[in-house]
Amino acid sequence: MCPADRNDSDASTAARLAALLTTFSPGDDALGVSELARRTGLPKSSVHRLTGHLVTQGLLERSGTGVRLALKLFEIGQLAVRQRGLVDAARPYLEDLREATRNTVHLAVLEGTEVVYLDILRGPDAPALPSRVGGRFPAHATAVGKAILAFSPQSTVDAVLAAGLPRVSERTVTAPGILRRQLARVREEGLAYDREESGLGVVCAASPLRGADGTARAALSLSGWTNRLRLDRVAPAVRTAALALSRTLP
């Protein structure tokens, strides 16, 4: 086998292993070979062979007639320290916002066209939201996403627009021109809003965490019920927390 063929084979194997590990969704426990093959589009024989290797390496574990994600993956995730310092630094500010409002607070970063939630503290008076730590959501449909995009390079915004703006709820902004105008206002005010754009009945205020160069590294937000959370009242506290936290970041 020539080096080029070997590289192609290695890439193909890595892609298939990644497809198997990432096909698990929240709420999944054990999945059988047939279901894994259906979700990934891989042949059952390949799924059977590859899951066997993943079990041997401790990344999957057998449960009944299927397999499920193993704790070793959680351990590996905890070693992904690129954002660990940010989570630790932000936690006191998130806790203060939650205690003051009894609503849910999020910390998120942008990856591609989506936000990834690094930390979530759920409030006792807040709605049950679909967000989860490690979960993703289209950036344009979230306050945290818009807060980050407003202070990101133009090329980042262009990439999000080029990928399309899928509708998440009936109030999601799907017109590029409207989104651009929203981002311009976020740059003026330091605040972004989600008015039932990610889900009906839920509103959110967010503010960016900016580095020394002015670009957004992340964003924090506060979410609650439309008929209970007054965005005009809580938004200043969100912005104040984001500004204070930004000053502590290296």
C-alpha atoms as a printed R data frame, in Angstrom:
    type eleno elety resid chain resno       x      y      z
1   ATOM     1    CA   MET     A     1   0.000  0.000  0.000
2   ATOM     2    CA   CYS     A     2   1.430  3.386 -0.988
3   ATOM     3    CA   PRO     A     3   1.464  6.258  1.547
4   ATOM     4    CA   ALA     A     4  -1.424  8.033 -0.169
5   ATOM     5    CA   ASP     A     5  -3.619  4.928 -0.016
6   ATOM     6    CA   ARG     A     6  -2.688  4.395  3.629
7   ATOM     7    CA   ASN     A     7  -3.610  7.988  4.476
8   ATOM     8    CA   ASP     A     8  -6.964  7.648  2.721
9   ATOM     9    CA   SER     A     9  -7.662  4.421  4.608
10  ATOM    10    CA   ASP     A    10  -6.741  5.975  7.951
11  ATOM    11    CA   ALA     A    11  -8.966  8.975  7.269
12  ATOM    12    CA   SER     A    12 -11.856  6.736  6.291
13  ATOM    13    CA   THR     A    13 -11.522  4.646  9.453
14  ATOM    14    CA   ALA     A    14 -11.312  7.746 11.640
15  ATOM    15    CA   ALA     A    15 -14.415  9.183  9.990
16  ATOM    16    CA   ARG     A    16 -16.377  5.987 10.568
17  ATOM    17    CA   LEU     A    17 -15.302  5.767 14.211
18  ATOM    18    CA   ALA     A    18 -16.287  9.403 14.715
19  ATOM    19    CA   ALA     A    19 -19.649  8.752 13.060
20  ATOM    20    CA   LEU     A    20 -20.358  5.905 15.471
21  ATOM    21    CA   LEU     A    21 -19.424  7.869 18.578
22  ATOM    22    CA   THR     A    22 -21.294 11.011 17.588
23  ATOM    23    CA   THR     A    23 -24.491  9.284 16.476
24  ATOM    24    CA   PHE     A    24 -25.596  8.854 20.097
25  ATOM    25    CA   SER     A    25 -28.166 11.465 21.094
26  ATOM    26    CA   PRO     A    26 -29.374 12.768 24.476
27  ATOM    27    CA   GLY     A    27 -31.655 10.149 25.992
28  ATOM    28    CA   ASP     A    28 -30.006  7.246 24.186
29  ATOM    29    CA   ASP     A    29 -28.820  4.356 26.271
30  ATOM    30    CA   ALA     A    30 -27.711  1.242 24.443
31  ATOM    31    CA   LEU     A    31 -27.980  1.065 20.655
32  ATOM    32    CA   GLY     A    32 -27.832 -2.135 18.648
33  ATOM    33    CA   VAL     A    33 -25.861 -2.781 15.485
34  ATOM    34    CA   SER     A    34 -28.912 -2.342 13.259
35  ATOM    35    CA   GLU     A    35 -29.787  1.050 14.720
36  ATOM    36    CA   LEU     A    36 -26.177  2.250 14.553
37  ATOM    37    CA   ALA     A    37 -25.987  1.141 10.931
38  ATOM    38    CA   ARG     A    38 -29.248  2.953 10.149
39  ATOM    39    CA   ARG     A    39 -28.108  6.194 11.763
40  ATOM    40    CA   THR     A    40 -24.610  6.239 10.295
41  ATOM    41    CA   GLY     A    41 -25.305  4.668  6.927
42  ATOM    42    CA   LEU     A    42 -22.488  2.180  7.492
43  ATOM    43    CA   PRO     A    43 -22.778 -1.531  6.657
44  ATOM    44    CA   LYS     A    44 -23.746 -3.705  9.608
45  ATOM    45    CA   SER     A    45 -20.557 -5.722  9.217
46  ATOM    46    CA   SER     A    46 -18.466 -2.553  9.560
47  ATOM    47    CA   VAL     A    47 -20.483 -1.388 12.564
48  ATOM    48    CA   HIS     A    48 -20.017 -4.751 14.264
49  ATOM    49    CA   ARG     A    49 -16.264 -4.711 13.678
50  ATOM    50    CA   LEU     A    50 -15.694 -1.080 14.638
51  ATOM    51    CA   THR     A    51 -17.826 -1.201 17.776
52  ATOM    52    CA   GLY     A    52 -15.798 -4.196 18.851
53  ATOM    53    CA   HIS     A    53 -12.612 -2.128 18.594
54  ATOM    54    CA   LEU     A    54 -14.228  0.761 20.516
55  ATOM    55    CA   VAL     A    55 -15.344 -1.605 23.269
56  ATOM    56    CA   THR     A    56 -11.820 -3.008 23.512
57  ATOM    57    CA   GLN     A    57 -10.451  0.529 23.884
58  ATOM    58    CA   GLY     A    58 -13.004  1.390 26.567
59  ATOM    59    CA   LEU     A    59 -14.822  4.055 24.536
60  ATOM    60    CA   LEU     A    60 -17.998  1.982 24.291
61  ATOM    61    CA   GLU     A    61 -19.356 -0.622 26.667
62  ATOM    62    CA   ARG     A    62 -21.719 -3.480 26.049
63  ATOM    63    CA   SER     A    63 -25.225 -3.346 27.478
64  ATOM    64    CA   GLY     A    64 -27.558 -6.198 26.676
65  ATOM    65    CA   THR     A    65 -27.536 -6.708 22.931
66  ATOM    66    CA   GLY     A    66 -26.225 -3.217 22.229
67  ATOM    67    CA   VAL     A    67 -23.478 -0.785 23.154
68  ATOM    68    CA   ARG     A    68 -23.461  2.569 24.917
69  ATOM    69    CA   LEU     A    69 -20.970  5.358 25.481
70  ATOM    70    CA   ALA     A    70 -18.438  4.504 28.178
71  ATOM    71    CA   LEU     A    71 -17.278  6.687 31.045
72  ATOM    72    CA   LYS     A    72 -13.842  6.911 29.484
73  ATOM    73    CA   LEU     A    73 -15.309  9.388 26.994
74  ATOM    74    CA   PHE     A    74 -16.410 11.587 29.881
75  ATOM    75    CA   GLU     A    75 -12.913 11.425 31.322
76  ATOM    76    CA   ILE     A    76 -11.438 12.435 27.977
77  ATOM    77    CA   GLY     A    77 -13.916 15.291 27.743
78  ATOM    78    CA   GLN     A    78 -12.780 16.634 31.079
79  ATOM    79    CA   LEU     A    79  -9.255 16.807 29.714
80  ATOM    80    CA   ALA     A    80 -10.357 19.128 26.908
81  ATOM    81    CA   VAL     A    81  -8.955 22.055 28.828
82  ATOM    82    CA   ARG     A    82  -9.140 24.612 26.032
83  ATOM    83    CA   GLN     A    83 -12.291 26.019 27.625
84  ATOM    84    CA   ARG     A    84 -11.938 24.607 31.143
85  ATOM    85    CA   GLY     A    85 -10.388 27.787 32.500
86  ATOM    86    CA   LEU     A    86 -13.212 29.819 30.991
87  ATOM    87    CA   VAL     A    87 -15.841 27.637 32.642
88  ATOM    88    CA   ASP     A    88 -14.166 27.909 36.035
89  ATOM    89    CA   ALA     A    89 -13.795 31.676 35.727
90  ATOM    90    CA   ALA     A    90 -17.402 32.143 34.623
91  ATOM    91    CA   ARG     A    91 -19.082 29.912 37.208
92  ATOM    92    CA   PRO     A    92 -19.325 32.541 40.028
93  ATOM    93    CA   TYR     A    93 -20.893 35.058 37.634
94  ATOM    94    CA   LEU     A    94 -23.359 32.471 36.348
95  ATOM    95    CA   GLU     A    95 -24.277 31.504 39.886
96  ATOM    96    CA   ASP     A    96 -24.908 35.126 40.847
97  ATOM    97    CA   LEU     A    97 -27.180 35.673 37.842
98  ATOM    98    CA   ARG     A    98 -29.131 32.513 38.543
99  ATOM    99    CA   GLU     A    99 -29.578 33.312 42.227
100 ATOM   100    CA   ALA     A   100 -30.658 36.882 41.500
101 ATOM   101    CA   THR     A   101 -33.218 35.924 38.853
102 ATOM   102    CA   ARG     A   102 -34.056 32.248 39.509
103 ATOM   103    CA   ASN     A   103 -33.743 31.712 35.760
104 ATOM   104    CA   THR     A   104 -31.376 29.664 33.610
105 ATOM   105    CA   VAL     A   105 -27.933 30.925 32.629
106 ATOM   106    CA   HIS     A   106 -25.731 29.678 29.809
107 ATOM   107    CA   LEU     A   107 -22.087 29.971 28.826
108 ATOM   108    CA   ALA     A   108 -21.377 29.218 25.175
109 ATOM   109    CA   VAL     A   109 -18.742 29.494 22.461
110 ATOM   110    CA   LEU     A   110 -19.039 29.549 18.691
111 ATOM   111    CA   GLU     A   111 -17.883 26.581 16.644
112 ATOM   112    CA   GLY     A   112 -18.567 26.821 12.954
113 ATOM   113    CA   THR     A   113 -22.144 27.995 12.488
114 ATOM   114    CA   GLU     A   114 -23.327 26.717 15.864
115 ATOM   115    CA   VAL     A   115 -22.897 27.585 19.508
116 ATOM   116    CA   VAL     A   116 -21.640 24.928 21.899
117 ATOM   117    CA   TYR     A   117 -22.795 25.181 25.510
118 ATOM   118    CA   LEU     A   118 -19.913 24.930 27.972
119 ATOM   119    CA   ASP     A   119 -21.911 25.419 31.164
120 ATOM   120    CA   ILE     A   120 -25.584 25.667 32.111
121 ATOM   121    CA   LEU     A   121 -27.093 26.483 35.489
122 ATOM   122    CA   ARG     A   122 -30.822 25.872 35.465
123 ATOM   123    CA   GLY     A   123 -33.076 28.134 37.483
124 ATOM   124    CA   PRO     A   124 -36.036 26.878 39.520
125 ATOM   125    CA   ASP     A   125 -38.447 29.267 37.801
126 ATOM   126    CA   ALA     A   126 -37.149 28.714 34.278
127 ATOM   127    CA   PRO     A   127 -38.666 26.692 31.429
128 ATOM   128    CA   ALA     A   128 -37.312 23.265 30.521
129 ATOM   129    CA   LEU     A   129 -34.923 24.129 27.723
130 ATOM   130    CA   PRO     A   130 -33.436 21.732 25.140
131 ATOM   131    CA   SER     A   131 -29.929 23.071 25.728
132 ATOM   132    CA   ARG     A   132 -27.374 20.819 27.424
133 ATOM   133    CA   VAL     A   133 -23.700 21.040 28.273
134 ATOM   134    CA   GLY     A   134 -21.835 19.992 25.145
135 ATOM   135    CA   GLY     A   135 -24.949 20.499 23.056
136 ATOM   136    CA   ARG     A   136 -25.147 22.620 19.938
137 ATOM   137    CA   PHE     A   137 -27.655 25.060 18.507
138 ATOM   138    CA   PRO     A   138 -27.710 27.229 15.355
139 ATOM   139    CA   ALA     A   139 -25.944 30.466 16.274
140 ATOM   140    CA   HIS     A   140 -28.345 32.770 14.435
141 ATOM   141    CA   ALA     A   141 -31.300 31.476 16.485
142 ATOM   142    CA   THR     A   142 -29.778 32.180 19.901
143 ATOM   143    CA   ALA     A   143 -28.900 35.281 21.884
144 ATOM   144    CA   VAL     A   144 -25.467 33.876 22.764
145 ATOM   145    CA   GLY     A   145 -24.815 33.171 19.104
146 ATOM   146    CA   LYS     A   146 -25.725 36.681 18.027
147 ATOM   147    CA   ALA     A   147 -23.683 38.180 20.869
148 ATOM   148    CA   ILE     A   148 -20.606 36.301 19.653
149 ATOM   149    CA   LEU     A   149 -21.206 36.922 15.940
150 ATOM   150    CA   ALA     A   150 -21.546 40.663 16.488
151 ATOM   151    CA   PHE     A   151 -17.971 40.784 17.757
152 ATOM   152    CA   SER     A   152 -16.479 38.211 15.395
153 ATOM   153    CA   PRO     A   153 -14.541 38.756 12.148
154 ATOM   154    CA   GLN     A   154 -16.723 39.524  9.142
155 ATOM   155    CA   SER     A   155 -15.579 36.257  7.556
156 ATOM   156    CA   THR     A   156 -17.203 34.361 10.447
157 ATOM   157    CA   VAL     A   157 -20.518 36.133  9.934
158 ATOM   158    CA   ASP     A   158 -20.305 35.575  6.181
159 ATOM   159    CA   ALA     A   159 -19.768 31.846  6.739
160 ATOM   160    CA   VAL     A   160 -22.893 31.634  8.912
161 ATOM   161    CA   LEU     A   161 -24.955 33.476  6.305
162 ATOM   162    CA   ALA     A   162 -23.567 31.364  3.466
163 ATOM   163    CA   ALA     A   163 -24.546 28.177  5.300
164 ATOM   164    CA   GLY     A   164 -28.159 29.358  5.433
165 ATOM   165    CA   LEU     A   165 -30.344 30.395  8.351
166 ATOM   166    CA   PRO     A   166 -32.640 27.454  9.095
167 ATOM   167    CA   ARG     A   167 -35.912 28.110 10.888
168 ATOM   168    CA   VAL     A   168 -35.934 26.722 14.429
169 ATOM   169    CA   SER     A   169 -39.204 28.299 15.535
170 ATOM   170    CA   GLU     A   170 -41.776 30.369 13.710
171 ATOM   171    CA   ARG     A   171 -40.001 33.508 14.967
172 ATOM   172    CA   THR     A   172 -36.454 32.569 13.973
173 ATOM   173    CA   VAL     A   173 -34.719 35.227 11.906
174 ATOM   174    CA   THR     A   174 -34.021 33.661  8.513
175 ATOM   175    CA   ALA     A   175 -33.373 36.795  6.428
176 ATOM   176    CA   PRO     A   176 -29.666 37.735  6.168
177 ATOM   177    CA   GLY     A   177 -30.438 41.448  6.048
178 ATOM   178    CA   ILE     A   178 -32.416 41.357  9.291
179 ATOM   179    CA   LEU     A   179 -29.703 39.366 11.036
180 ATOM   180    CA   ARG     A   180 -27.040 41.842  9.913
181 ATOM   181    CA   ARG     A   181 -29.096 44.714 11.318
182 ATOM   182    CA   GLN     A   182 -29.525 42.854 14.603
183 ATOM   183    CA   LEU     A   183 -25.778 42.281 14.849
184 ATOM   184    CA   ALA     A   184 -25.115 45.974 14.210
185 ATOM   185    CA   ARG     A   185 -27.381 46.846 17.111
186 ATOM   186    CA   VAL     A   186 -25.649 44.274 19.331
187 ATOM   187    CA   ARG     A   187 -22.341 45.994 18.590
188 ATOM   188    CA   GLU     A   188 -23.860 49.294 19.711
189 ATOM   189    CA   GLU     A   189 -25.511 48.015 22.898
190 ATOM   190    CA   GLY     A   190 -23.349 45.058 23.919
191 ATOM   191    CA   LEU     A   191 -26.522 42.991 24.270
192 ATOM   192    CA   ALA     A   192 -28.233 40.407 22.091
193 ATOM   193    CA   TYR     A   193 -31.740 39.054 22.396
194 ATOM   194    CA   ASP     A   194 -33.663 35.920 21.524
195 ATOM   195    CA   ARG     A   195 -37.362 36.714 21.444
196 ATOM   196    CA   GLU     A   196 -38.850 33.254 20.990
197 ATOM   197    CA   GLU     A   197 -36.469 32.625 18.087
198 ATOM   198    CA   SER     A   198 -35.050 29.407 19.519
199 ATOM   199    CA   GLY     A   199 -38.382 28.229 20.930
200 ATOM   200    CA   LEU     A   200 -41.847 29.633 21.495
201 ATOM   201    CA   GLY     A   201 -42.494 30.952 24.969
202 ATOM   202    CA   VAL     A   202 -38.834 31.529 25.783
203 ATOM   203    CA   VAL     A   203 -36.827 34.771 25.713
204 ATOM   204    CA   CYS     A   204 -33.162 35.384 26.385
205 ATOM   205    CA   ALA     A   205 -30.630 38.183 26.836
206 ATOM   206    CA   ALA     A   206 -26.914 37.641 26.195
207 ATOM   207    CA   SER     A   207 -23.682 39.600 26.227
208 ATOM   208    CA   PRO     A   208 -20.260 38.719 24.778
209 ATOM   209    CA   LEU     A   209 -17.075 37.915 26.662
210 ATOM   210    CA   ARG     A   210 -14.476 39.893 24.735
211 ATOM   211    CA   GLY     A   211 -10.747 39.503 24.622
212 ATOM   212    CA   ALA     A   212  -8.144 42.261 24.609
213 ATOM   213    CA   ASP     A   213  -8.503 42.604 20.827
214 ATOM   214    CA   GLY     A   214 -12.225 43.234 21.132
215 ATOM   215    CA   THR     A   215 -13.362 40.001 19.537
216 ATOM   216    CA   ALA     A   216 -15.772 37.696 21.320
217 ATOM   217    CA   ARG     A   217 -14.369 34.596 22.968
218 ATOM   218    CA   ALA     A   218 -17.719 33.405 24.302
219 ATOM   219    CA   ALA     A   219 -21.020 34.755 25.600
220 ATOM   220    CA   LEU     A   220 -23.218 34.324 28.650
221 ATOM   221    CA   SER     A   221 -26.990 34.550 28.712
222 ATOM   222    CA   LEU     A   222 -30.094 34.471 30.866
223 ATOM   223    CA   SER     A   223 -33.242 32.687 29.683
224 ATOM   224    CA   GLY     A   224 -36.796 32.523 30.980
225 ATOM   225    CA   TRP     A   225 -40.487 32.458 30.174
226 ATOM   226    CA   THR     A   226 -41.759 35.184 27.849
227 ATOM   227    CA   ASN     A   227 -44.510 36.185 30.277
228 ATOM   228    CA   ARG     A   228 -42.239 36.215 33.344
229 ATOM   229    CA   LEU     A   229 -38.809 37.465 32.326
230 ATOM   230    CA   ARG     A   230 -38.554 41.201 31.659
231 ATOM   231    CA   LEU     A   231 -35.622 41.501 29.316
232 ATOM   232    CA   ASP     A   232 -35.324 45.237 29.858
233 ATOM   233    CA   ARG     A   233 -34.840 44.631 33.584
234 ATOM   234    CA   VAL     A   234 -32.366 41.747 33.459
235 ATOM   235    CA   ALA     A   235 -30.313 42.754 30.406
236 ATOM   236    CA   PRO     A   236 -28.173 45.333 32.293
237 ATOM   237    CA   ALA     A   237 -27.203 42.672 34.843
238 ATOM   238    CA   VAL     A   238 -26.225 40.278 32.053
239 ATOM   239    CA   ARG     A   239 -24.063 42.925 30.393
240 ATOM   240    CA   THR     A   240 -22.453 43.933 33.682
241 ATOM   241    CA   ALA     A   241 -21.572 40.300 34.444
242 ATOM   242    CA   ALA     A   242 -20.097 39.828 30.969
243 ATOM   243    CA   LEU     A   243 -18.000 42.991 31.219
244 ATOM   244    CA   ALA     A   244 -16.716 42.063 34.676
245 ATOM   245    CA   LEU     A   245 -15.876 38.527 33.580
246 ATOM   246    CA   SER     A   246 -14.151 39.752 30.425
247 ATOM   247    CA   ARG     A   247 -11.743 41.792 32.557
248 ATOM   248    CA   THR     A   248 -10.616 38.666 34.399
249 ATOM   249    CA   LEU     A   249  -9.802 36.663 31.282
250 ATOM   250    CA   PRO     A   250  -6.170 36.410 30.174
